Structure formats: C-alpha cells, structure tokens
Short mmCIF file of C-alpha atoms in Angstrom, two decimals:
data_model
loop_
_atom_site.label_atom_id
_atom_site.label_comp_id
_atom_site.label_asym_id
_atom_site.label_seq_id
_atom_site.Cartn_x
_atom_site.Cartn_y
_atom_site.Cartn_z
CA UNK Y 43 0.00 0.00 0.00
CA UNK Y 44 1.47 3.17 -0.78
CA UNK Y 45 1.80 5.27 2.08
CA UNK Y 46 3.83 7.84 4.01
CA UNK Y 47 4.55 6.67 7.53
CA UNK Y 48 5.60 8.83 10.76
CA UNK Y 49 7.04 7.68 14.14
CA UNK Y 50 6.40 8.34 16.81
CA UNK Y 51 2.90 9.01 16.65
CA UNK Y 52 2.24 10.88 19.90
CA UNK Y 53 5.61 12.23 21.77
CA UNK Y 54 5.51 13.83 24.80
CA UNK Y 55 9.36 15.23 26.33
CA UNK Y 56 10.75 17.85 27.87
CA UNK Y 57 12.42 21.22 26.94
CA UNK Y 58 15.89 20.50 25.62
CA UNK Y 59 15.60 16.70 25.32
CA UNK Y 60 16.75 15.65 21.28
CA UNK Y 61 14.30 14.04 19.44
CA UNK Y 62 14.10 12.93 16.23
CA UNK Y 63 10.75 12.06 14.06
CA UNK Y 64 11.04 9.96 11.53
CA UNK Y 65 9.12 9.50 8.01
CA UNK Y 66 9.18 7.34 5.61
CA UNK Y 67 7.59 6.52 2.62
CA UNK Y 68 7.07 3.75 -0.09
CA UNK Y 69 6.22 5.80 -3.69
CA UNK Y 70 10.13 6.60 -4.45
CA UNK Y 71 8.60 10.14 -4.70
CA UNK Y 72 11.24 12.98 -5.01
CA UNK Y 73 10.02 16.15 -3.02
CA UNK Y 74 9.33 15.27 0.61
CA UNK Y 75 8.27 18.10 3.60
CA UNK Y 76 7.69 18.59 7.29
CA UNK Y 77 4.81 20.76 8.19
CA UNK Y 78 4.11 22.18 11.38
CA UNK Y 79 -0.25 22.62 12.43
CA UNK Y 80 -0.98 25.39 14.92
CA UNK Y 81 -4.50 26.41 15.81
CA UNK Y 82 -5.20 29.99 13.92
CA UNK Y 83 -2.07 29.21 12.05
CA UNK Y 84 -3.09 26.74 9.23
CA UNK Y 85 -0.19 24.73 8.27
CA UNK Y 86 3.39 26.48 7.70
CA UNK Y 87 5.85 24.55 5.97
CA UNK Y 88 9.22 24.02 8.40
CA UNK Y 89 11.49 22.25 5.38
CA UNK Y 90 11.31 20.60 2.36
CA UNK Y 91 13.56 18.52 -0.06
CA UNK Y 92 13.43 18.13 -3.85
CA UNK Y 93 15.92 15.21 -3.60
CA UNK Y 94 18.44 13.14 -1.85
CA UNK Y 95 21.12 15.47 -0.35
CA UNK Y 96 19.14 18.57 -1.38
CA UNK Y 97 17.57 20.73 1.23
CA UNK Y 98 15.82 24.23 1.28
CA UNK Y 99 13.84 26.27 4.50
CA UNK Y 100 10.29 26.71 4.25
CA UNK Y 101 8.62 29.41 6.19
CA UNK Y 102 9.47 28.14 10.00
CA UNK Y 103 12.75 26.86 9.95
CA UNK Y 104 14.01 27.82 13.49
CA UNK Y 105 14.84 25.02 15.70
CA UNK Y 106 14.63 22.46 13.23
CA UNK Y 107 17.07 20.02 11.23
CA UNK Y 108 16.28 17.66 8.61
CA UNK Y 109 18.49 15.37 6.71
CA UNK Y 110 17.65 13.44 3.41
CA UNK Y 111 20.42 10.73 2.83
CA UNK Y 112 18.20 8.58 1.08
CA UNK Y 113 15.11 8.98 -0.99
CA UNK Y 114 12.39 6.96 0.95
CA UNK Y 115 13.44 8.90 4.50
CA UNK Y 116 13.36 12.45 5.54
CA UNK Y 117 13.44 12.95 9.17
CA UNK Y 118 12.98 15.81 11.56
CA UNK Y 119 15.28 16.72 14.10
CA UNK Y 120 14.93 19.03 17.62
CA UNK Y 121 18.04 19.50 18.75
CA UNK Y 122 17.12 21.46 21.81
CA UNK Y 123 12.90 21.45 21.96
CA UNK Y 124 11.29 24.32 23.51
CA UNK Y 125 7.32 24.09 24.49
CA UNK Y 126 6.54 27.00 21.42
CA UNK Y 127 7.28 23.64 19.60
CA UNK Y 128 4.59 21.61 20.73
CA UNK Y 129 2.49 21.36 17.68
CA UNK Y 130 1.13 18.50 15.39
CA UNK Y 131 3.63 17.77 12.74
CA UNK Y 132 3.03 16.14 9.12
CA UNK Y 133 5.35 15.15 6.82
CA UNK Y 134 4.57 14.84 3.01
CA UNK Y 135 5.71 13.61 -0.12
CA UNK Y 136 4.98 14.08 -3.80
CA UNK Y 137 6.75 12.95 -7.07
CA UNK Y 138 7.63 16.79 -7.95
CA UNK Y 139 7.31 19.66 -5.52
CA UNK Y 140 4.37 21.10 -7.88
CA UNK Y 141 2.64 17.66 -7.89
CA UNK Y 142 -0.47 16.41 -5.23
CA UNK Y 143 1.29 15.55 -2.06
CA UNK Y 144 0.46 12.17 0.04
CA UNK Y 145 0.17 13.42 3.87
CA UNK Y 146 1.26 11.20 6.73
CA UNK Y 147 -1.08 10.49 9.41
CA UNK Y 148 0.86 13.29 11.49
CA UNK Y 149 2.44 13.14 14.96
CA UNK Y 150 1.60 14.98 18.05
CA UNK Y 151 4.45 16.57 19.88
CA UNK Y 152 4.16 18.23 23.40
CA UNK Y 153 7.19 19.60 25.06
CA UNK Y 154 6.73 20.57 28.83
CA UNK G 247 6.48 36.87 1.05
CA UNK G 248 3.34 33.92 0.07
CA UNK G 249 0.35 33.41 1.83
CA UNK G 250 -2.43 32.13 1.28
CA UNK G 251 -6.27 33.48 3.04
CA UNK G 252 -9.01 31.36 3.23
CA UNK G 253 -12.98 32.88 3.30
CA UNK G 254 -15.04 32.06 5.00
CA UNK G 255 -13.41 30.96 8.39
CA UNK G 256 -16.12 28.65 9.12
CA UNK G 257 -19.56 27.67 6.89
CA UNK G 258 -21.97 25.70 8.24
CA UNK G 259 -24.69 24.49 5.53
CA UNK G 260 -27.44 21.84 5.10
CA UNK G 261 -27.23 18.62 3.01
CA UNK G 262 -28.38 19.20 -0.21
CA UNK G 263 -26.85 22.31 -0.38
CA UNK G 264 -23.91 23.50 -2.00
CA UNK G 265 -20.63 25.08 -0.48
CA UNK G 266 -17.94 27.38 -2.08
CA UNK G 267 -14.85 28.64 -0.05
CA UNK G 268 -12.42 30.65 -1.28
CA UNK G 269 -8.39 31.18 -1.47
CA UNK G 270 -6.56 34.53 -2.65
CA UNK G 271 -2.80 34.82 -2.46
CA UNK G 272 -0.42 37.39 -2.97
CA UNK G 273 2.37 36.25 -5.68
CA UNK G 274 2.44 33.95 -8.54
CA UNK G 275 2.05 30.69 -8.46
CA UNK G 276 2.99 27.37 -10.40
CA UNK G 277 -0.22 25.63 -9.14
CA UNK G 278 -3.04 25.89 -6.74
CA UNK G 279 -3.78 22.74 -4.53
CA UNK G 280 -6.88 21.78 -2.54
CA UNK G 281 -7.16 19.78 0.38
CA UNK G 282 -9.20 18.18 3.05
CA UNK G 283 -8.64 17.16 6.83
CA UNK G 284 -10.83 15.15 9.28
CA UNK G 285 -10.45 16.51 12.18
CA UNK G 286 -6.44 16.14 13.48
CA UNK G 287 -5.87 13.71 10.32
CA UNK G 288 -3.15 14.18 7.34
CA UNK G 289 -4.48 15.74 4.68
CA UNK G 290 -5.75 14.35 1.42
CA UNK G 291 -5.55 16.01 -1.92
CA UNK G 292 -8.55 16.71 -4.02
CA UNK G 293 -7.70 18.30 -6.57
CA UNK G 294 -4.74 20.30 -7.96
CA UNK G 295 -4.91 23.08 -11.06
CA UNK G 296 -2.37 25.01 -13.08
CA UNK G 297 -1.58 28.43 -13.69
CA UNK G 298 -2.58 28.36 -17.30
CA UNK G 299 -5.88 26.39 -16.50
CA UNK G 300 -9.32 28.14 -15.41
CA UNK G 301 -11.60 25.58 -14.19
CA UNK G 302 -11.18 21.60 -12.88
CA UNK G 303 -14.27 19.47 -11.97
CA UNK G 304 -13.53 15.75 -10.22
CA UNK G 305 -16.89 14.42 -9.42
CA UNK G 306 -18.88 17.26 -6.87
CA UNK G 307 -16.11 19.58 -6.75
CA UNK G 308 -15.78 22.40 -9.07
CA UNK G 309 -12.36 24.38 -8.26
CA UNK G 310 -11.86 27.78 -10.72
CA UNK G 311 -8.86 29.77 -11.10
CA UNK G 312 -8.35 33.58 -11.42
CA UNK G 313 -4.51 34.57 -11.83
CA UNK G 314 -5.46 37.83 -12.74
CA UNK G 315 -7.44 38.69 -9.65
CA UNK G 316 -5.05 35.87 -7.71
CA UNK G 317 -7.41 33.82 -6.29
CA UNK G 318 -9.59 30.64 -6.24
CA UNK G 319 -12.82 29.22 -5.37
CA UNK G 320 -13.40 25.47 -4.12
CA UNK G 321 -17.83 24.72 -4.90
CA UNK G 322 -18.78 21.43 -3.31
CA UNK G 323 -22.22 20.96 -4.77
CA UNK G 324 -25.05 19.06 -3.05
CA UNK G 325 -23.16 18.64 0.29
CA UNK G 326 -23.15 15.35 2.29
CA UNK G 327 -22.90 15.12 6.10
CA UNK G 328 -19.79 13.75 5.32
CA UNK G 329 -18.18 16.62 3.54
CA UNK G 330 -17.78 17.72 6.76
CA UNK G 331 -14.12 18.77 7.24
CA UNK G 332 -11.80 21.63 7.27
CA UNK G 333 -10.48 22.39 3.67
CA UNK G 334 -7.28 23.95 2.65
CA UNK G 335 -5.58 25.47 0.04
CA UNK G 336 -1.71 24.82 -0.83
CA UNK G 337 0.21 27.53 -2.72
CA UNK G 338 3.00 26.00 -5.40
CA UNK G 339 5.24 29.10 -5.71
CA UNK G 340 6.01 29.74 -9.48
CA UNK G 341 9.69 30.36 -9.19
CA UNK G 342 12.60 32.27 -8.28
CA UNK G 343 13.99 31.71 -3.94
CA UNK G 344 10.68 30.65 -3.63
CA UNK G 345 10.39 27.47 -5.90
CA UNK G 346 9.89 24.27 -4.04
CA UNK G 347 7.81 26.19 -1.12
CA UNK G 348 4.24 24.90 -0.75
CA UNK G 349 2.49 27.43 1.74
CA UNK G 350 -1.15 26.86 3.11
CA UNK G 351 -3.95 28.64 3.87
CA UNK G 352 -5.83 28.99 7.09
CA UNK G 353 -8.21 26.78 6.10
CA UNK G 354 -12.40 26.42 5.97
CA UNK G 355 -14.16 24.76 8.57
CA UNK G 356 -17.58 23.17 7.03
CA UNK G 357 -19.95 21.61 8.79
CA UNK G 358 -22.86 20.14 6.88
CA UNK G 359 -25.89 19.20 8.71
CA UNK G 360 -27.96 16.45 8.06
#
C-alpha cells in the first residue's frame, strides 16, 4: 500500500531533550516536507527537499534540522525542543514539488 | 512573502446544499492545490490546477482559477454530512527563492448538517 509513515505518533518530552521524528515513505517520490499545524495558524511549511542530499527552508525553519540521505526517509530533528514547539507535525511527499502531495497520518508533539 | 487566506473561516450548511470557499494569495504561483482534513488527520488532496488552467471538476467539486485577480474558489455541490471537514488550500510558488515552497492557507471549517 502506498503510504507515508511517521514515528512516533504521539511524543511527549521535555524542553531540551533531542528528538528525532522519523518519516518514511514507499512511492520513491522525489520532493518530501515537514509541516508544522498550529490552531489559527493553518499549516506552515518548516522544510522541504526536492531530492536526496538537497535541502531548502520553508517558512518556520528555526529550531529544526532535517536530513535526506536517502530517498524513501526524511526525518525531523529538535536539537534542543522548547514548548513554542509543541504542535502536530506532518510530513509529506509528492513525485515533484508542484505535484499532489500524500500526507502522513501526522504526529503529536508536546514539550513541557 | 506567500500566503495564502481562506474565506469564510467557518460555513456551516445543510445537506443538499452546496458550499464554495475561497483562497486569494499574494504572488504567482505554479499551481493551486486543494485539500481536506478530518479533524487532526493528514491531509488528502482533491484536486490540484495550473496556472494556465481556469476551471477543474472531479466528481462534486468544481475548483476555478483567477490569476489575474489571484485567487480561487473550491464549490462542493449538493453537500453530504460527510463533507464535513476543514479544507485547505496549498500555494505552489512559481519560481525564483521561492520554488519548491508549498504554503497553506488557514483553512475552511464546514460543517454540513444532516
């Protein structure tokens, strides 16, 4: 089944602990994206990568890091989280940037 | 910078009825992209359209584009209870720093009563 997977699903930590979410999916798409989902704020787009090894900042890149070493996987990384982070996070992927993108399920972060 | 504004906030119809939300954006765009959400779920396409394109039916949804007046209109027609969701536009910037970027509106809230 094609799909875009995220783990963990629900994360609850505390300020400053690393974290990493993962994603993964299984449609060898190309472009792949973390969003971040704030009440009032619709979704804002933290990063997003056209292909292996290439990354670019979307609109709320602060505190983030993302790597993309192989096509299937783009993960999200919190170095240092801080509670303006808690949020519910999707990651996306899509064969081109400016083609329909297949959301994952999302994951729920809190950070006390 | 992009940014997308959807109108209304919130629309609450019966079924039967139809339902047309709205997106307007500020700079050009490669493509305009619709979504839906269930409540806290990921969010599933509906349906995308081009720059160069107008209009784009899939079934009961009717999306039209206006470059010149940079916007868009979603019509759902004869609404089910189960259109109920929160709807989104995505913004596909046309070029420049900005390619790649996909920025989201707000979002519509529609309820549909049975």
């Amino acid at each position: 089944e094609a799909q875009v997977t995220q783990n963990p699903r629900y994360l609850i930590t505390v300020t400053g602990k690393k974290l990493t979410v993962t994603c993964s999916q299984n449609m060898n798409h190309e472009y792949m994206s973390w969003y971040r989902q704030d009440p009032g704020l619709g979704l804002r787009q933290i990063y997003y990568s056209m292909n292996v090894e290439v990354t670019d900042k979307g609109d709320v890149p602060e505190g983030y890091k993302v790597s993309r070493k192989e096509k299937r996987n783009f993960p999200l990384i919190l170095e240092s989280p801080s509670p303006n982070q808690t949020s519910l996070y999707f990651c996306a992927s899509s064969f081109g940037g400016s083609h329909e993108q297949y959301f994952g399920p999302g994951t729920r972060l809190t950070v006390t | 910078s992009q940014q997308g504004e959807e109108d209304p906030q919130a629309l609450s119809i019966q079924e039967g009825e139809n339902a047309t939300m709205n997106c307007s954006y500020k700079t050009s765009i490669n493509n305009l992209q619709w979504y839906r959400q269930n409540s806290g779920r990921g969010l599933v396409h509906l349906i995308l359209i081009r720059s160069n394109e107008r209009e784009k039916h899939s079934g009961r949804l009717r999306v039209t584009l206006d470059t010149s007046k940079k916007s868009s209109s979603l019509l759902i027609t004869a609404s089910r209870a189960a259109d109920t969701a929160s709807y989104f536009c995505g913004l596909f910037n046309a070029g420049g720093t900005s390619y790649g970027k996909l920025t989201f509106g707000q979002g519509t809230i529609l309820t549909v009563h049975p």
